[in-house]
Amino acid sequence: MALREKVLIRKAEKFEVKELQKIVLNRQQLLILDKLLNDAYVIRRPKPSEYEHRKQLIRVFNEIAEEIYGNSASCPVVEEFGSFSMDLFTTESDLDLSINFRNSSLLFPRDQKIKTLRKFARKFYALQNVGYVKGVQPIMGAKVPIVKVIDTGTGVECDLSVENRDGISKSLIIRFITSIDQRFQKLSFLMKAWAKAHDINSSKDRTLNSLSIILLVAFHLQTRKPPILPPFSAILKDGEDPKSVRRAVRNFKDYGIRNTETLGELFVSFLIKLVSAEKLWPKGLCASTYLGRWTSKTWDTKIANMSVEDFTDRTQNVARAVGKSEVEKIYECIHLTKQNISLFMNVRIEELALKESLFGIDRVLHHPSVEPKSNVWIENYEKNRHVVTTNPILAVNSWSTRQPPTGHWGVPVPPPHHRAMTTGPVNLWVEQPFDHQRNKRTRVEEDIPYHRAVTTGPSNMWAEQSFDHQQTKRMRVVEDVPATQNRWTQGWGGAPNGGWGGAHGTASMDDHLRRSHEMQHARDEWGRRPQPPPYYGSSSSAYGPPFR
């Protein structure tokens, strides 16, 4: 049963003061924590190219909509909402999209939404068959039907819904409010990263969704003394449309300038506020950003495990998905983080250990120069207007929708100037120098044997054959066989080395009666390789002499 509102508010404030007294804040350690959090924010912020990739994907989806519905008044518009629209996304964040019809009524039937999503799903399945997208997953049984699809080139997962204008409106409002004080954006961003690192950031797993995290952060800033953000009711008093909200936000610029708390102090006090409410959620305690204070609420005569009021529809709880056992998991993470911060304040754990306990290992730091490949379809190719290359070979020089050329083995041919194919455990593309002696030195330094060659056969498999270069050299002198009578075919580009990256290559196969079939050139200086003459022996094999 819900307690009276005043009683709940007094209890919440009392518990918060009690929890604050349990942590002794070390001023020097607070400065280090503040730097740690600001660095974590900067590291995780998306690069300009990642903004462009997502904008380009939105353009792609609108082109797909035109292809499905035609360029007419009935064609829908695909619009973004969620973390990207709020500018609170990371590289790994989903891209939330809504398919909106221009002349739709306020009530769009569920069966019509499902019908629309199925049309898009059929198009995505066709693109998946040619490798441009992956992970197509229609989820029609959810409260809000969606279709999930992953862009192969960028790895961005896109969630498409229909007529989610409420989500678009909320996202824009929060985007405008973040301009009041940058601490709102930073703390929201970091708390989302913290929740993701602890695997408590998914409504489908009955934990916290992004909106509930952001509103809890906003609520915390509203209840500081002095406050950093105003109640949302003051911002929305002239209307919830984007123009009215943008105009209203200008009146609250630097609203929290009198509050000088740092990001580190706000991070610690936010965790303490959550701890203080742990025992009061089941009593009906609710965080209201509309009022900017605690309140008491039941939802459909029930008390939720966590209650965060929707600021545009106050009858809704944005944290309604949180389950009973899941709220225990959430608070285990909160208590663990609070404990680690307490240890850090007492100089009992190092800064790096604290950072990893908060956000995990900074994978971004290990690959600072790696940029995701852009996935932009080329309009000139009518057949593939809405798809783009995801092939790493084609992505080296430019974007293209053309299928890669195939070489002798039916596999893609790399760009001919600076790359060659080497075999080994994983058959990776590797850079090969044009300088023979440098290549030779590289082999010596890496202790690579000089006795491998590549042969072909009925199965078109790479095969290792023993080979002595000096012996071949002597044999060529003795047999007086010219080394330049080659028939070449276009093959793998790169340095004129052996199939294993060698400096000398193997002997010619021009005279198949004199040469063993494993003695063949790998490349000439233009990246071509020799074509052996037809086999005229008695064997019926179309591939020449049988393997020995």
XYZ file of N, CA, C and O in Angstrom, residues 327-421:
380
model
N 15.250 -5.576 -10.455
C 15.560 -4.403 -9.642
C 16.610 -4.752 -8.586
O 17.424 -3.910 -8.194
N 16.605 -6.010 -8.145
C 17.648 -6.453 -7.217
C 19.011 -6.453 -7.899
O 20.017 -6.051 -7.299
N 19.042 -6.875 -9.159
C 20.297 -6.848 -9.918
C 20.780 -5.410 -10.103
O 21.979 -5.121 -9.984
N 19.846 -4.515 -10.404
C 20.203 -3.102 -10.583
C 20.842 -2.553 -9.312
O 21.884 -1.880 -9.362
N 20.247 -2.876 -8.183
C 20.772 -2.327 -6.932
C 22.051 -3.026 -6.471
O 22.854 -2.428 -5.749
N 22.270 -4.232 -6.888
C 23.571 -4.857 -6.639
C 24.674 -4.058 -7.331
O 25.751 -3.823 -6.758
N 24.411 -3.632 -8.572
C 25.387 -2.826 -9.321
C 25.575 -1.463 -8.672
O 26.703 -0.955 -8.591
N 24.494 -0.864 -8.225
C 24.585 0.456 -7.586
C 25.407 0.376 -6.306
O 26.296 1.199 -6.056
N 25.135 -0.622 -5.469
C 25.862 -0.774 -4.209
C 27.340 -1.078 -4.449
O 28.214 -0.570 -3.729
N 27.618 -1.909 -5.457
C 29.012 -2.229 -5.768
C 29.762 -0.974 -6.213
O 30.900 -0.734 -5.790
N 29.138 -0.174 -7.063
C 29.779 1.067 -7.527
C 29.990 2.031 -6.372
O 31.053 2.667 -6.263
N 28.995 2.154 -5.524
C 29.117 3.035 -4.352
C 30.256 2.575 -3.441
O 31.038 3.377 -2.927
N 30.383 1.271 -3.277
C 31.466 0.721 -2.453
C 32.827 1.013 -3.074
O 33.770 1.395 -2.365
N 32.949 0.850 -4.383
C 34.220 1.120 -5.055
C 34.599 2.598 -4.972
O 35.777 2.936 -4.821
N 33.616 3.465 -5.086
C 33.899 4.897 -4.951
C 34.352 5.224 -3.530
O 35.268 6.031 -3.321
N 33.728 4.579 -2.544
C 34.138 4.789 -1.155
C 35.585 4.342 -0.938
O 36.369 5.032 -0.281
N 35.947 3.200 -1.532
C 37.331 2.717 -1.437
C 38.284 3.680 -2.133
O 39.405 3.930 -1.661
N 37.855 4.220 -3.262
C 38.695 5.159 -3.998
C 38.899 6.438 -3.189
O 40.009 7.005 -3.176
N 37.864 6.902 -2.517
C 37.987 8.111 -1.694
C 38.957 7.900 -0.534
O 39.608 8.841 -0.075
N 39.069 6.666 -0.090
C 40.014 6.334 0.983
C 41.362 5.869 0.441
O 42.180 5.317 1.195
N 41.573 6.049 -0.856
C 42.826 5.704 -1.540
C 43.165 4.229 -1.324
O 44.316 3.869 -1.068
N 42.173 3.406 -1.463
C 42.385 1.961 -1.285
C 42.323 1.203 -2.606
O 42.657 0.016 -2.645
N 41.869 1.850 -3.669
C 41.961 1.266 -5.013
C 42.468 2.340 -5.966
O 42.292 3.535 -5.729
N 43.096 1.907 -7.039
C 43.702 2.827 -7.994
C 42.654 3.402 -8.950
O 41.549 2.872 -9.090
N 43.044 4.467 -9.592
C 42.157 5.140 -10.547
C 41.746 4.210 -11.683
O 40.570 4.163 -12.074
N 42.711 3.450 -12.237
C 42.408 2.547 -13.345
C 41.415 1.474 -12.930
O 40.489 1.141 -13.689
N 41.585 0.932 -11.729
C 40.662 -0.091 -11.240
C 39.254 0.474 -11.090
O 38.259 -0.193 -11.420
N 39.159 1.699 -10.619
C 37.838 2.323 -10.484
C 37.210 2.548 -11.848
O 36.019 2.268 -12.048
N 37.992 3.033 -12.786
C 37.463 3.296 -14.129
C 36.933 2.021 -14.774
O 35.848 2.025 -15.376
N 37.680 0.939 -14.633
C 37.229 -0.326 -15.213
C 35.999 -0.860 -14.504
O 35.143 -1.497 -15.123
N 35.889 -0.610 -13.200
C 34.692 -1.062 -12.470
C 33.466 -0.241 -12.851
O 32.342 -0.730 -12.781
N 33.689 0.999 -13.292
C 32.566 1.849 -13.685
C 32.113 1.589 -15.115
O 30.917 1.413 -15.379
N 33.068 1.559 -16.044
C 32.722 1.535 -17.472
C 33.332 0.382 -18.247
O 33.153 0.307 -19.462
N 34.051 -0.506 -17.574
C 34.718 -1.570 -18.294
C 36.006 -1.061 -18.928
O 36.437 0.068 -18.697
N 36.604 -1.892 -19.773
C 37.863 -1.536 -20.436
C 37.561 -0.637 -21.615
O 36.641 -0.887 -22.392
N 38.343 0.433 -21.751
C 38.166 1.375 -22.861
C 38.710 0.769 -24.134
O 39.869 0.941 -24.482
N 37.863 0.038 -24.845
C 38.314 -0.560 -26.106
C 38.647 0.497 -27.139
O 39.461 0.286 -28.018
N 38.021 1.651 -27.036
C 38.288 2.716 -28.007
C 39.743 3.139 -27.973
O 40.334 3.473 -28.981
N 40.359 3.071 -26.773
C 41.732 3.520 -26.636
C 42.708 2.611 -27.370
O 43.785 3.027 -27.756
N 42.341 1.347 -27.560
C 43.256 0.411 -28.191
C 43.294 0.587 -29.707
O 44.239 0.177 -30.353
N 42.255 1.161 -30.275
C 42.205 1.342 -31.727
C 41.730 2.754 -32.037
O 40.661 2.958 -32.591
N 42.536 3.763 -31.698
C 42.074 5.134 -31.870
C 41.901 5.561 -33.316
O 41.186 6.491 -33.595
N 42.592 4.871 -34.233
C 42.534 5.308 -35.626
C 41.542 4.522 -36.452
O 41.391 4.773 -37.634
N 40.869 3.543 -35.870
C 39.958 2.698 -36.625
C 38.634 3.421 -36.808
O 38.003 3.832 -35.845
N 38.224 3.592 -38.043
C 36.944 4.203 -38.362
C 36.066 3.152 -39.029
O 36.540 2.391 -39.868
N 34.786 3.093 -38.679
C 33.915 2.152 -39.377
C 33.773 2.523 -40.841
O 33.779 3.701 -41.188
N 33.686 1.525 -41.708
C 33.550 1.779 -43.128
C 32.193 2.418 -43.416
O 31.170 1.979 -42.923
N 32.223 3.455 -44.222
C 30.971 4.103 -44.574
C 30.166 3.189 -45.473
O 30.713 2.452 -46.289
N 28.859 3.230 -45.323
C 27.983 2.326 -46.055
C 26.981 3.136 -46.853
O 25.854 3.312 -46.479
N 27.445 3.688 -47.959
C 26.635 4.609 -48.735
C 26.335 4.001 -50.099
O 27.243 3.599 -50.799
N 25.041 3.924 -50.443
C 24.719 3.353 -51.741
C 24.954 4.371 -52.836
O 24.829 5.570 -52.626
N 25.274 3.926 -54.028
C 25.581 4.800 -55.145
C 24.331 4.929 -56.010
O 23.793 3.936 -56.494
N 23.871 6.151 -56.199
C 22.625 6.364 -56.915
C 22.726 5.993 -58.389
O 21.712 5.716 -59.029
N 23.964 6.007 -58.934
C 24.112 5.723 -60.361
C 23.793 4.273 -60.700
O 23.543 3.947 -61.844
N 23.835 3.408 -59.682
C 23.563 1.997 -59.931
C 22.103 1.738 -59.605
O 21.732 1.557 -58.454
N 21.273 1.742 -60.633
C 19.835 1.646 -60.414
C 19.441 0.334 -59.776
O 18.530 0.263 -58.958
N 20.176 -0.700 -60.117
C 19.819 -2.018 -59.600
C 19.999 -2.101 -58.104
O 19.256 -2.772 -57.405
N 21.029 -1.433 -57.582
C 21.335 -1.498 -56.150
C 21.244 -0.105 -55.532
O 22.135 0.336 -54.836
N 20.167 0.593 -55.760
C 20.064 1.981 -55.316
C 20.171 2.113 -53.811
O 20.694 3.089 -53.309
N 19.691 1.141 -53.074
C 19.597 1.310 -51.630
C 20.561 0.438 -50.864
O 20.386 0.206 -49.687
N 21.561 -0.054 -51.550
C 22.526 -0.893 -50.873
C 23.908 -0.404 -51.202
O 24.121 0.288 -52.191
N 24.841 -0.750 -50.378
C 26.200 -0.302 -50.586
C 27.139 -1.433 -50.290
O 26.771 -2.419 -49.677
N 28.367 -1.233 -50.702
C 29.323 -2.301 -50.490
C 29.704 -2.431 -49.038
O 29.857 -1.459 -48.338
N 29.818 -3.656 -48.612
C 30.362 -3.944 -47.285
C 31.614 -4.783 -47.418
O 32.182 -5.201 -46.421
N 32.016 -5.023 -48.662
C 33.188 -5.842 -48.890
C 34.444 -5.052 -48.548
O 34.657 -3.964 -49.074
N 35.303 -5.547 -47.653
C 36.487 -4.781 -47.268
C 37.445 -4.523 -48.406
O 38.217 -3.587 -48.370
N 37.387 -5.367 -49.446
C 38.277 -5.153 -50.584
C 37.820 -3.941 -51.375
O 38.594 -3.067 -51.715
N 36.515 -3.864 -51.649
C 35.989 -2.739 -52.398
C 36.040 -1.452 -51.611
O 36.111 -0.376 -52.176
N 36.005 -1.555 -50.280
C 35.969 -0.353 -49.441
C 37.334 0.308 -49.306
O 37.451 1.342 -48.690
N 38.394 -0.274 -49.905
C 39.727 0.280 -49.738
C 39.847 1.651 -50.386
O 40.330 2.597 -49.793
N 39.381 1.775 -51.625
C 39.590 3.024 -52.352
C 38.343 3.891 -52.435
O 38.413 5.091 -52.319
N 37.201 3.306 -52.672
C 35.993 4.118 -52.853
C 34.777 3.263 -52.608
O 34.840 2.052 -52.537
N 33.640 3.928 -52.491
C 32.382 3.223 -52.317
C 31.916 2.688 -53.667
O 32.045 3.325 -54.688
N 31.331 1.541 -53.656
C 30.862 0.953 -54.894
C 29.808 -0.076 -54.594
O 29.796 -0.694 -53.545
N 28.904 -0.276 -55.541
C 27.943 -1.353 -55.409
C 28.272 -2.498 -56.349
O 27.549 -3.476 -56.418
N 29.347 -2.350 -57.100
C 29.724 -3.387 -58.056
C 30.290 -4.602 -57.341
O 31.040 -4.493 -56.381
N 29.938 -5.785 -57.814
C 30.475 -7.000 -57.236
C 31.968 -7.071 -57.498
O 32.446 -6.653 -58.556
N 32.750 -7.604 -56.567
C 34.198 -7.658 -56.758
C 34.584 -8.587 -57.885
O 33.930 -9.607 -58.099
N 35.638 -8.261 -58.658
C 36.116 -9.160 -59.703
C 36.683 -10.430 -59.088
O 37.126 -10.431 -57.955
N 36.668 -11.494 -59.846
C 37.175 -12.754 -59.338
C 38.450 -13.135 -60.046
O 38.621 -12.867 -61.236
N 39.351 -13.769 -59.325
C 40.608 -14.207 -59.883
C 40.541 -15.662 -60.310
O 39.465 -16.218 -60.538
N 41.701 -16.301 -60.336
C 41.792 -17.671 -60.830
C 40.986 -18.642 -59.970
O 40.470 -19.636 -60.467
N 40.869 -18.301 -58.674
C 40.186 -19.239 -57.767
C 38.723 -18.869 -57.561
O 38.044 -19.478 -56.766
N 38.260 -17.820 -58.243
C 36.889 -17.417 -58.043
C 36.685 -16.604 -56.780
O 35.585 -16.488 -56.282
N 37.764 -16.042 -56.253
C 37.669 -15.206 -55.058
C 38.015 -13.783 -55.435
O 38.634 -13.539 -56.464
N 37.589 -12.776 -54.625
C 37.783 -11.385 -55.024
C 39.245 -11.026 -55.228
O 40.122 -11.477 -54.502
N 39.489 -10.200 -56.241
C 40.829 -9.720 -56.535
C 41.053 -8.414 -55.791
O 40.222 -7.525 -55.842
N 42.162 -8.279 -55.091
C 42.424 -7.048 -54.352
C 42.847 -5.921 -55.270
O 43.141 -6.147 -56.437
N 42.898 -4.672 -54.765
C 43.451 -3.582 -55.576
C 44.858 -3.919 -56.023
O 45.652 -4.440 -55.247
N 45.203 -3.642 -57.273
C 46.434 -4.186 -57.860
C 47.720 -3.495 -57.468
O 48.763 -3.944 -57.851
N 47.680 -2.386 -56.702
C 48.882 -1.597 -56.560
C 49.761 -2.004 -55.388
O 50.968 -2.057 -55.496
N 49.167 -2.254 -54.242
C 50.001 -2.410 -53.058
C 49.662 -3.649 -52.232
O 50.142 -3.773 -51.127
N 48.791 -4.535 -52.722
C 48.391 -5.648 -51.875
C 48.590 -6.981 -52.590
O 48.489 -7.075 -53.793
N 48.854 -7.986 -51.811
C 48.980 -9.332 -52.347
C 48.362 -10.288 -51.365
O 48.167 -9.965 -50.207
N 48.027 -11.455 -51.841
C 47.404 -12.443 -50.974
C 48.476 -13.400 -50.499
O 49.217 -13.946 -51.285
